[in-house]
Amino acid sequence: MQINENSRISDLLAHPVGHDVIRKVFLQIGKPFSWVANPIVGRLKLKTLKLMAGSRLPESFWTTAFELFNSEPDRPSSGPGDGQATWWKEAVFYQIYPRSFKDSNGDGVGDLGGIIDRLDYLEDLGVDALWLSPIYDSPNDDNGYDIRNYHKIMEEMGTMADFDRLLEALHQRGMRLIMDLVVNHSSDEHEWFQQALADPDGPYGSYYFLREGDGQTPPNNWVSFFSGSAWRWFPEQKRWALHLFSEKQMDLNWDHEPLRQEIYEMVRWWLEKGVDGFRLDVINYISKQPGLPDGDPFVGELMQFYGIENYYYGPNLHRYLRELRREAFDPFNAFSVGETPGIGIEMGRLMTASDRKELDLIFNFDHLEMPGEVRFNDYVYDLNFLKDYYFTYHGRLSGKDWISVFWDNHDNPQMLSKINDDPRWRNRLAKLLLTLQLSMKGTVFLYQGQELGMVKQPFEHIEQLRDVESINKYEELLRTKTPTEAWATVMCGTRDHARVPMRWDESALGGFSSVEAWLPWPASDSGWSVREQAADTGSVLNFAKKMIGLRRVETALRLGEIVPVDAKRDNYMAYERRYEASGRTVRIFCEFNLSAQRLPRKTLGSMYMLLISNIDERMKGDPGLELEAGLHYMEPYEANVFRITD
Ligand code: TEU
Ligand code: CA
């Protein structure tokens, strides 16, 4: 069914792209989605809505929206899954940002040797698989996300021999490794781009988006995620080249078949080496709207990036993903998780349902900021929103779907700091977040430092930052704001919060390196290093180990159904994980106080056996007895996991 002016809002919401776009718009403007989901509103025709919106939503917006909706004829599949066991559904992944993990040769930059040095630590922590942010040869304009040579290891990271050693050591321990695959763009220093510049009309010219021009007006109004136009002018060639990210990250033209074949071959090359899969950088951006039309200004203002509707769910996206899987992933039975900014629940299902043969998982980002907020805003994150996100998400999945569960990575300040940066709650809240993540249904991705309760950094001025996004953004803000205002904004959202080195010990250099790190910590953080925490039974680190261990032994926590409990209750989150095994149902009950206030609650009976709690006293003595004696309230940010016996 086509979506047009005579369609009803309910038809639109039944459409995968329609549903996700409307939900996104409501998130963006900070209004509750329940408003449109209401059945009375659902009966309204889109032309009525159009009339109501009047000039606030220009005609061009509607044309763009209808085109986007109608470009997707498919509907997510329903029904049970194939019941096949897959290692990645049960795995706990751990993301390493190699520059900041451990330096082994005293140059201030983390490297492969450093990761090898710390494999005991990772094995002891209990994680099953590592994801490494890029370690390929790169001029490091965007810390390796600008690849110069896909077949070579970045000098700062070590050698291919180091890589082989790491992979072998991991496999010996029964652990797995996935690499970062950055193929929406390459570095401008990549041989393909150099060839394209040498002969723009030759074979490599079509590997990129090169457009003739006068150097004044770019080919369209698209903007870069790292500020300014998405087009860079090359005066000698008299061509513009498209770059959605930094001006040294040139977008690759996936519509050109030979380029796709080169990529598949490169992926196979790594899989032949034995890597277990890939995290695919901004993989939903690879198919651009033919002709690269201007972005609609209304959509541009709303989403903050002009042009985005022309590439975030492009016309050939599904086709290219299937081809990539067939040509490269499937022959090796390799795992894939796509980084897919802007993709909502239903579109995500179309990219990952097991019968679609596209990706295994995606990262959906809709939970990282509150409605109406962006990463650079100063606000407090409310955990009730995270609760609604997961309950809604799980409520829409079929047996063919599986999701990733994450909230920290190298692109985002720590969730812990966004929720409550009062140091009094740091330990307990870090443990709550770990309990929630590791008892949630889905594949867990931890980011380095989460197991330590790492928090945002007290950076003081722009010279302390290294990230190209932050530096460009600061420059851009200075055009309209005072330096103090510009700094305050950058400070809120800078990706460098997540990129400072791991603190291995309490010494000044943190046990990370023998010299000052490439991105030093702005202040000391006594008590929170690995060494200090390893020696402290009440530490976040020891709790993380316990919680990962609990997930490992409790099948229900990995594979069980998730059943929300008292879902409407504010500041309270609870669910059961239920798993049928040999005729009986294992039931695990997880509950959380999402606020910094005590929360009254009903007493649990003696059939609730406490398995883990972030309140140490709860773990002392006979848990059953204590609970029977009455647990009439929950402490601030309390998190408990019980087994329900009968
Ligand atoms: O990130 C893509 C992305 O859209 C964002 O998370 C991005 O960092 C930010 O929102 C821009 O405003 C991926 C990588 O994770 C990131 O580190 C890279 O910089 C980017 O792609 C380009 O390769
Ligand atoms: Ca080093």
XYZ file of C-alpha atoms and ligand atoms in Angstrom:
670
model
C 0.000 0.000 0.000
C 1.334 3.399 -1.023
C 1.334 6.248 1.487
C -0.304 9.397 0.141
C -2.488 12.317 1.257
C -5.486 10.033 1.682
C -3.686 7.631 3.964
C -4.552 7.779 7.634
C -2.034 8.389 10.383
C -2.634 4.794 11.498
C -1.647 3.565 7.995
C 1.494 5.607 8.244
C 2.329 4.137 11.640
C 1.775 0.637 10.279
C 4.437 1.356 7.679
C 7.999 0.641 8.895
C 9.576 3.818 7.565
C 6.479 5.872 8.402
C 6.526 4.584 11.962
C 10.206 5.266 12.499
C 10.192 8.679 10.834
C 7.219 9.889 12.870
C 8.730 8.542 16.073
C 12.007 10.267 15.224
C 10.288 13.570 14.498
C 8.522 13.413 17.864
C 11.803 12.576 19.607
C 13.473 15.455 17.862
C 10.829 18.009 18.813
C 10.584 16.572 22.324
C 6.883 15.610 22.169
C 5.480 12.277 23.374
C 4.891 9.776 20.596
C 1.704 8.604 22.375
C -0.003 11.677 20.921
C 0.019 10.243 17.378
C -0.278 6.652 18.515
C -3.718 7.517 19.970
C -6.549 5.844 17.978
C -8.571 9.040 17.499
C -5.631 10.860 15.986
C -4.852 7.695 14.029
C -8.068 8.096 12.045
C -7.028 11.496 10.705
C -6.019 11.625 7.081
C -2.613 12.970 6.204
C -4.205 15.769 4.204
C -5.935 16.965 7.371
C -2.600 16.948 9.122
C -1.135 18.821 6.204
C -3.841 21.488 6.519
C -3.319 21.735 10.258
C 0.443 22.126 9.891
C -0.016 24.737 7.141
C 3.117 26.578 6.150
C 5.035 25.161 9.101
C 5.488 22.035 7.013
C 6.218 23.138 3.439
C 5.080 21.165 0.375
C 8.670 20.044 -0.226
C 8.646 18.329 3.163
C 5.620 16.234 2.191
C 7.108 15.300 -1.174
C 10.329 14.220 0.525
C 8.464 12.270 3.193
C 6.163 10.425 0.758
C 9.117 9.497 -1.429
C 10.972 8.113 1.552
C 7.973 6.099 2.787
C 7.125 4.690 -0.617
C 10.697 3.671 -1.360
C 10.202 0.764 1.054
C 7.802 -1.930 -0.172
C 8.771 -4.506 2.470
C 7.285 -5.161 5.896
C 9.181 -6.671 8.832
C 8.595 -10.391 9.129
C 6.845 -11.840 12.124
C 6.556 -15.267 13.687
C 9.030 -17.446 15.515
C 12.740 -17.545 14.814
C 14.600 -20.525 13.429
C 15.693 -21.470 16.952
C 19.306 -21.731 15.837
C 21.947 -21.083 18.461
C 24.397 -18.346 17.518
C 27.378 -17.395 19.638
C 26.891 -13.673 19.165
C 23.421 -13.612 20.695
C 24.839 -14.830 23.990
C 28.144 -12.969 23.916
C 29.242 -10.010 25.997
C 31.268 -7.783 23.684
C 33.843 -5.316 24.960
C 34.748 -2.353 22.777
C 38.370 -1.264 22.866
C 39.454 2.161 21.690
C 43.014 1.031 20.974
C 44.679 4.461 21.217
C 43.471 4.735 24.789
C 43.607 1.210 26.135
C 47.285 0.494 26.889
C 50.569 1.757 25.475
C 53.266 -0.917 25.243
C 56.180 1.018 23.732
C 56.231 4.335 25.546
C 55.065 6.718 22.819
C 51.895 7.771 24.646
C 49.589 5.984 22.208
C 47.819 2.737 23.018
C 48.606 -0.138 20.668
C 48.167 -3.830 19.851
C 51.005 -4.827 22.175
C 49.093 -3.094 24.975
C 45.958 -5.095 24.260
C 47.961 -8.333 24.250
C 49.435 -7.315 27.633
C 45.966 -6.961 29.057
C 44.319 -10.131 27.764
C 44.428 -11.680 31.237
C 42.500 -8.695 32.529
C 39.865 -9.062 29.809
C 39.543 -12.800 30.253
C 39.234 -12.362 33.998
C 36.557 -9.733 33.484
C 34.659 -12.431 31.635
C 33.943 -10.832 28.275
C 33.549 -13.126 25.267
C 34.534 -10.950 22.334
C 36.418 -7.760 21.572
C 35.525 -5.068 19.082
C 38.516 -2.949 18.136
C 37.996 0.574 16.838
C 40.078 0.985 13.641
C 43.721 -0.058 13.706
C 44.360 0.195 9.963
C 46.930 2.494 8.365
C 45.569 6.031 8.637
C 46.709 9.648 8.793
C 44.459 9.863 11.881
C 42.409 12.879 10.961
C 39.544 11.064 12.742
C 41.603 8.615 14.818
C 41.649 5.804 12.290
C 38.126 6.248 10.922
C 39.926 7.671 7.882
C 41.625 4.633 6.376
C 44.560 4.986 4.019
C 45.254 1.297 3.512
C 42.768 -1.413 4.467
C 45.393 -4.135 4.360
C 47.954 -2.522 6.605
C 48.195 -1.921 10.347
C 48.663 1.695 11.501
C 52.297 2.182 12.501
C 51.340 3.539 15.923
C 49.347 0.352 16.572
C 52.151 -2.085 15.721
C 52.605 -4.569 12.905
C 50.608 -7.251 11.140
C 52.624 -9.775 13.146
C 51.329 -8.138 16.347
C 47.829 -8.379 14.970
C 48.214 -12.071 14.164
C 49.582 -12.651 17.649
C 46.594 -10.898 19.200
C 44.092 -12.872 17.154
C 45.752 -16.157 17.977
C 46.008 -15.357 21.675
C 42.319 -14.459 21.764
C 41.241 -17.609 19.977
C 43.373 -19.692 22.319
C 41.393 -18.242 25.192
C 38.118 -19.029 23.453
C 37.492 -15.338 22.852
C 36.547 -13.706 19.579
C 37.553 -10.569 17.712
C 35.589 -8.236 15.497
C 37.146 -5.385 13.551
C 35.772 -1.996 12.618
C 34.884 -1.833 8.927
C 34.870 1.741 7.635
C 33.673 1.617 4.060
C 31.282 4.525 3.704
C 34.410 6.599 3.141
C 38.163 6.282 2.856
C 40.974 8.684 3.654
C 41.821 11.228 0.956
C 45.285 9.657 1.189
C 43.972 6.244 0.108
C 45.472 5.109 -3.181
C 42.023 5.023 -4.819
C 41.440 8.681 -4.059
C 44.944 9.623 -5.123
C 44.308 7.841 -8.440
C 40.989 9.624 -8.727
C 42.692 12.972 -8.266
C 45.396 12.082 -10.781
C 42.742 11.271 -13.375
C 39.221 12.299 -12.341
C 37.743 10.890 -15.545
C 39.685 7.625 -15.255
C 38.562 4.388 -13.586
C 39.024 5.610 -10.015
C 37.079 8.821 -10.540
C 33.896 6.757 -10.183
C 35.009 5.321 -6.836
C 34.055 8.634 -5.233
C 31.594 11.460 -5.762
C 33.479 14.003 -7.842
C 31.612 16.914 -9.407
C 32.810 19.666 -11.686
C 32.279 23.253 -10.586
C 33.629 26.740 -10.134
C 34.842 26.410 -6.566
C 32.181 28.841 -5.326
C 28.910 26.949 -5.036
C 29.031 23.310 -3.894
C 26.942 20.799 -5.893
C 24.268 20.651 -3.183
C 23.389 21.930 0.292
C 24.449 18.839 2.240
C 26.471 19.511 5.361
C 29.238 17.529 7.014
C 28.763 15.938 10.456
C 31.975 17.696 11.358
C 30.778 21.224 10.414
C 30.547 23.130 7.140
C 29.652 21.961 3.658
C 29.932 18.262 2.809
C 31.934 19.221 -0.289
C 35.647 19.895 -0.551
C 37.059 21.782 -3.521
C 40.103 20.492 -5.362
C 41.326 23.496 -7.401
C 43.791 21.620 -9.569
C 41.165 19.142 -10.759
C 38.406 21.745 -10.642
C 36.250 19.163 -8.879
C 34.265 18.957 -5.722
C 34.431 15.750 -3.677
C 31.760 14.635 -1.215
C 32.671 14.019 2.442
C 29.913 13.476 5.010
C 32.544 13.457 7.758
C 35.896 15.299 7.898
C 37.348 16.829 4.763
C 39.850 13.992 4.739
C 37.124 11.287 4.745
C 35.922 10.999 1.161
C 32.614 9.198 0.563
C 32.891 6.071 -1.540
C 30.468 5.519 -4.404
C 28.778 2.186 -3.733
C 26.734 2.456 -6.908
C 29.938 1.690 -8.788
C 30.135 -2.093 -9.014
C 33.977 -2.419 -9.158
C 34.246 -0.489 -5.873
C 31.828 -2.881 -4.201
C 33.798 -5.873 -5.453
C 37.036 -4.428 -4.053
C 35.386 -3.994 -0.687
C 34.032 -7.554 -0.619
C 37.447 -8.870 -1.513
C 39.058 -6.866 1.261
C 36.494 -8.141 3.785
C 37.145 -11.724 2.702
C 40.876 -11.124 3.109
C 40.383 -10.281 6.796
C 37.933 -13.102 7.338
C 40.429 -15.516 5.831
C 42.879 -14.321 8.458
C 40.368 -15.543 10.994
C 38.604 -12.473 12.361
C 35.130 -13.319 13.592
C 33.188 -10.431 12.156
C 32.858 -6.688 11.831
C 31.223 -3.607 13.245
C 30.256 -1.615 10.161
C 30.774 2.131 10.497
C 27.789 4.310 9.412
C 26.765 1.471 7.124
C 23.271 2.885 6.528
C 24.831 5.860 4.692
C 26.330 3.877 1.791
C 23.508 4.302 -0.727
C 22.965 7.888 -1.823
C 19.896 9.214 -3.650
C 20.782 9.320 -7.398
C 21.627 12.838 -8.558
C 22.460 13.861 -4.973
C 19.534 16.300 -4.717
C 19.459 19.188 -2.228
C 18.235 18.335 1.233
C 14.853 19.716 2.274
C 15.505 22.763 4.532
C 12.746 21.803 6.964
C 14.192 18.318 7.453
C 17.665 19.852 7.609
C 16.704 22.203 10.454
C 14.819 19.490 12.295
C 17.582 16.904 12.107
C 20.421 19.470 12.277
C 22.044 18.063 9.159
C 20.993 19.188 5.680
C 20.768 16.371 3.145
C 20.408 13.447 5.540
C 17.137 12.130 4.027
C 19.095 11.490 0.818
C 21.451 8.927 2.264
C 20.466 7.583 5.687
C 18.152 4.974 4.146
C 19.098 5.131 0.490
C 17.398 3.312 -2.382
C 19.952 0.483 -2.666
C 20.787 0.006 0.987
C 19.110 -3.386 1.421
C 20.484 -4.643 -1.879
C 24.074 -3.718 -0.994
C 23.805 -5.220 2.477
C 22.527 -8.499 1.054
C 25.270 -8.542 -1.525
C 27.924 -7.844 1.099
C 26.604 -10.654 3.241
C 26.383 -13.121 0.383
C 29.772 -12.266 -1.100
C 31.797 -11.869 2.047
C 30.179 -12.643 5.392
C 28.184 -15.790 4.797
C 30.975 -17.926 3.296
C 32.831 -17.420 6.594
C 29.794 -17.518 8.838
C 30.985 -14.140 10.114
C 29.113 -11.820 12.457
C 28.058 -8.271 11.542
C 26.761 -5.351 13.570
C 25.941 -2.164 11.722
C 26.365 1.290 13.188
C 23.192 2.926 11.899
C 22.567 6.488 13.128
C 18.956 7.568 12.593
C 17.581 4.083 11.987
C 14.560 3.343 14.160
C 12.989 0.122 15.386
C 11.106 -1.017 12.278
C 13.715 -0.031 9.722
C 16.236 -1.760 11.955
C 14.150 -4.937 11.857
C 14.228 -4.773 8.070
C 18.018 -4.679 8.241
C 18.476 -7.484 10.769
C 15.594 -10.001 10.883
C 17.129 -13.449 10.487
C 15.272 -14.245 7.262
C 16.335 -10.976 5.574
C 20.004 -11.991 5.172
C 21.369 -8.490 5.700
C 23.082 -7.695 9.018
C 22.980 -9.654 12.278
C 22.524 -6.614 14.502
C 22.425 -2.850 14.364
C 23.135 -0.106 16.857
C 19.945 1.932 17.255
C 20.821 5.280 18.886
C 17.386 6.582 19.860
C 17.986 6.053 23.571
C 21.228 7.987 23.876
C 19.618 11.412 24.278
C 16.302 12.437 25.808
C 13.497 13.676 23.537
C 14.309 17.133 22.186
C 17.940 16.951 23.272
C 21.197 16.486 21.394
C 24.591 15.379 22.635
C 25.849 18.953 23.000
C 23.002 20.080 25.276
C 23.433 20.421 29.012
C 20.633 18.428 30.623
C 19.977 15.564 32.995
C 19.145 12.180 31.456
C 16.109 10.481 32.996
C 16.369 6.697 33.307
C 12.580 6.410 32.935
C 13.166 7.206 29.287
C 15.651 4.346 28.957
C 13.073 2.043 30.528
C 10.380 3.068 28.038
C 12.820 2.673 25.181
C 13.617 -0.967 25.970
C 10.059 -1.950 26.858
C 8.774 -0.384 23.631
C 11.580 -1.904 21.588
C 11.046 -5.418 22.932
C 7.306 -5.039 22.527
C 7.707 -4.672 18.768
C 10.098 -7.548 18.068
C 9.266 -10.950 16.642
C 11.130 -14.222 17.084
C 13.240 -13.327 14.062
C 14.631 -10.166 15.633
C 17.490 -9.623 18.035
C 18.883 -6.338 19.347
C 22.110 -4.907 20.710
C 22.201 -3.411 24.203
C 24.684 -0.571 24.717
C 24.884 3.008 25.896
C 28.534 3.939 25.966
C 30.997 4.044 23.101
C 33.849 6.177 21.754
C 31.420 8.757 20.316
C 29.474 9.595 23.459
C 30.131 10.976 26.918
C 29.459 8.340 29.565
C 25.774 7.666 30.291
C 26.629 7.536 34.003
C 27.566 11.234 34.005
C 24.513 12.219 32.007
C 22.187 10.634 34.571
C 23.731 11.924 37.780
C 27.194 13.401 38.145
C 27.044 13.611 41.951
C 30.140 11.649 43.079
C 28.124 10.226 46.008
C 26.183 8.003 43.614
C 28.952 7.138 41.192
C 29.698 3.678 42.541
C 26.068 2.624 42.990
C 24.793 4.101 39.753
C 27.640 2.528 37.765
C 26.589 -0.819 39.257
C 22.921 -0.181 38.484
C 23.804 0.502 34.855
C 25.846 -2.688 34.643
C 23.053 -4.720 36.244
C 20.504 -3.293 33.840
C 22.631 -3.832 30.770
C 23.745 -7.328 31.715
C 20.235 -8.511 32.625
C 18.592 -7.004 29.539
C 17.553 -9.127 26.587
C 19.908 -8.620 23.650
C 23.600 -8.735 22.853
C 25.592 -6.644 25.319
C 28.292 -4.249 24.141
C 30.352 -2.780 26.964
C 32.726 0.078 26.301
C 36.144 0.172 27.952
C 35.957 1.896 31.326
C 32.326 1.036 32.002
C 33.590 -1.706 34.300
C 35.446 1.016 36.245
C 32.617 3.530 36.423
C 34.548 5.996 34.279
C 32.908 9.427 34.010
C 33.093 12.633 31.997
C 36.303 14.616 32.285
C 36.778 18.115 33.716
C 38.420 19.491 30.568
C 39.064 23.222 30.885
C 39.811 24.570 27.443
C 39.788 23.638 23.794
C 43.570 23.074 23.627
C 43.040 19.995 25.788
C 40.823 18.341 23.177
C 41.994 16.322 20.171
C 38.773 15.290 18.434
C 38.281 16.762 14.959
C 34.536 17.042 15.575
C 35.060 19.115 18.764
C 37.692 21.357 17.222
C 35.603 22.101 14.116
C 32.486 22.598 16.185
C 34.225 25.087 18.473
C 35.415 27.103 15.459
C 31.928 27.062 13.991
C 30.298 28.156 17.271
C 32.726 31.054 17.652
C 31.062 32.686 14.661
C 27.894 33.295 16.678
C 28.844 32.766 20.320
C 31.351 33.974 22.901
C 34.314 31.698 23.625
C 32.785 30.827 27.027
C 29.490 29.779 25.457
C 31.194 27.872 22.659
C 33.360 26.018 25.144
C 30.394 25.146 27.376
C 28.627 23.525 24.413
C 31.664 21.583 23.207
C 32.424 20.480 26.759
C 28.962 18.909 27.112
C 29.217 16.652 24.113
C 32.855 16.204 23.198
C 33.717 12.654 22.233
C 37.027 13.049 24.080
C 35.229 12.350 27.388
C 35.082 8.740 26.294
C 38.537 8.722 24.737
C 40.864 9.483 27.655
C 43.136 6.551 28.509
C 42.152 3.689 30.783
C 43.564 4.210 34.268
C 45.416 1.036 35.143
C 46.878 2.324 38.407
C 46.911 5.367 40.667
C 50.257 6.784 39.437
C 50.384 10.122 37.624
C 50.633 8.434 34.208
C 47.896 6.027 35.189
C 49.885 2.942 34.259
C 48.778 3.635 30.705
C 52.163 4.707 29.377
C 55.609 5.780 30.529
C 55.074 9.219 28.988
C 52.168 11.644 28.861
C 49.276 10.194 26.845
C 48.170 11.542 23.429
C 45.016 12.747 25.239
C 45.874 13.217 28.913
C 43.336 13.151 31.751
C 42.680 16.690 32.945
C 42.585 15.634 36.624
C 43.428 12.749 38.895
C 40.710 10.304 39.901
C 41.828 8.715 43.122
C 40.341 5.317 43.936
C 38.977 4.524 40.477
C 41.905 2.846 38.751
C 42.007 -0.846 37.888
C 44.611 -1.613 40.545
C 42.738 0.159 43.328
C 39.420 -1.365 42.346
C 40.803 -4.878 41.998
C 41.770 -4.709 45.690
C 38.378 -3.407 46.828
C 35.532 -5.900 47.183
C 32.945 -3.124 46.927
C 34.329 -1.737 43.672
C 32.526 -1.342 40.395
C 35.139 -3.556 38.757
C 34.486 -6.494 41.080
C 30.771 -6.007 40.674
C 31.119 -6.001 36.882
C 32.923 -9.336 37.031
C 30.205 -10.795 39.242
C 27.419 -9.533 37.016
C 29.081 -10.787 33.821
C 29.573 -14.118 35.602
C 25.912 -14.234 36.599
C 24.847 -13.705 32.999
C 27.169 -16.488 31.953
C 25.601 -19.049 34.309
C 21.970 -17.960 34.029
C 20.677 -18.932 30.602
C 17.492 -17.003 31.351
C 19.510 -13.759 31.467
C 20.948 -14.430 28.025
C 18.103 -16.057 26.162
C 14.967 -15.741 28.272
C 11.887 -13.765 27.342
C 11.581 -10.331 28.906
C 8.337 -9.580 30.738
C 7.893 -6.026 32.064
C 6.487 -5.691 35.595
C 4.627 -2.569 36.843
C 5.782 -0.852 33.668
C 3.791 2.314 34.295
C 5.297 3.021 37.681
C 7.514 6.108 37.638
C 11.149 5.793 38.770
C 10.751 2.039 39.024
C 11.850 -0.507 36.473
C 11.301 -4.207 36.831
C 11.099 -7.196 34.558
C 11.236 -10.930 34.612
C 13.449 -12.961 32.373
C 11.781 -16.316 31.729
C 13.327 -19.345 30.165
C 11.792 -22.771 29.574
C 14.153 -25.640 30.143
C 13.230 -29.329 30.407
C 9.605 -28.678 31.171
C 10.037 -26.013 33.840
C 10.324 -22.260 33.645
C 13.295 -20.490 35.154
C 12.261 -17.023 36.369
C 14.688 -14.233 37.161
C 13.341 -10.970 38.581
C 15.269 -7.720 38.045
C 14.311 -4.460 39.724
C 15.736 -0.962 39.764
C 15.122 2.291 41.565
C 15.714 4.759 38.750
C 15.921 7.792 41.029
C 18.187 9.301 43.675
C 15.324 9.093 46.221
C 14.176 6.175 48.324
C 11.263 4.373 46.755
C 8.569 2.552 48.719
C 7.796 -0.893 47.436
C 5.890 -4.006 48.320
C 7.658 -6.671 50.325
C 8.833 -9.590 48.266
C 8.055 -13.066 49.550
C 10.489 -15.751 50.577
C 10.486 -17.264 47.130
C 12.588 -14.361 45.940
C 16.220 -15.413 46.336
C 18.658 -12.562 45.925
C 21.372 -13.274 43.358
C 23.056 -9.874 43.194
C 22.514 -6.381 44.552
C 24.361 -3.091 44.320
C 23.600 -2.515 48.027
C 26.237 -4.514 49.870
C 24.158 -5.054 53.036
C 21.516 -6.897 51.042
C 24.066 -9.527 50.147
C 24.947 -10.300 53.768
C 23.317 -13.062 55.769
C 20.439 -15.153 54.511
C 18.887 -13.137 51.718
C 15.568 -14.971 51.875
C 15.126 -14.282 55.577
C 16.056 -10.645 55.321
C 13.586 -10.045 52.563
C 10.804 -11.740 54.455
C 11.543 -9.496 57.410
C 10.507 -6.696 55.098
C 12.178 -4.612 52.498
C 9.702 -1.797 52.371
C 11.714 0.623 50.343
C 14.483 0.661 47.797
C 17.572 2.789 48.329
C 18.474 5.446 45.750
C 19.557 3.731 42.525
C 19.170 0.303 44.099
C 19.407 -2.620 41.685
C 18.633 -6.247 42.564
C 18.387 -9.516 40.696
C 16.447 -12.415 42.256
C 15.650 -15.949 41.303
C 11.990 -16.718 41.834
C 11.628 -20.173 43.341
C 8.426 -22.100 43.788
O 30.193 7.632 13.801
C 29.137 8.086 13.058
C 28.154 9.037 13.650
O 27.199 9.391 13.012
C 28.290 9.621 14.974
O 28.248 8.851 16.052
C 29.291 10.715 14.944
O 30.410 10.482 15.722
C 28.709 12.001 15.442
O 27.388 11.875 15.712
C 28.886 13.078 14.418
O 28.118 14.169 14.762
C 31.134 6.792 13.207
C 32.257 6.523 14.162
O 31.778 5.837 15.285
C 32.916 7.815 14.507
O 33.912 7.670 15.484
C 33.500 8.369 13.236
O 34.016 9.645 13.477
C 32.450 8.469 12.123
O 31.661 7.308 12.009
C 33.112 8.647 10.795
O 33.789 7.492 10.424
Ca 52.363 2.874 21.729
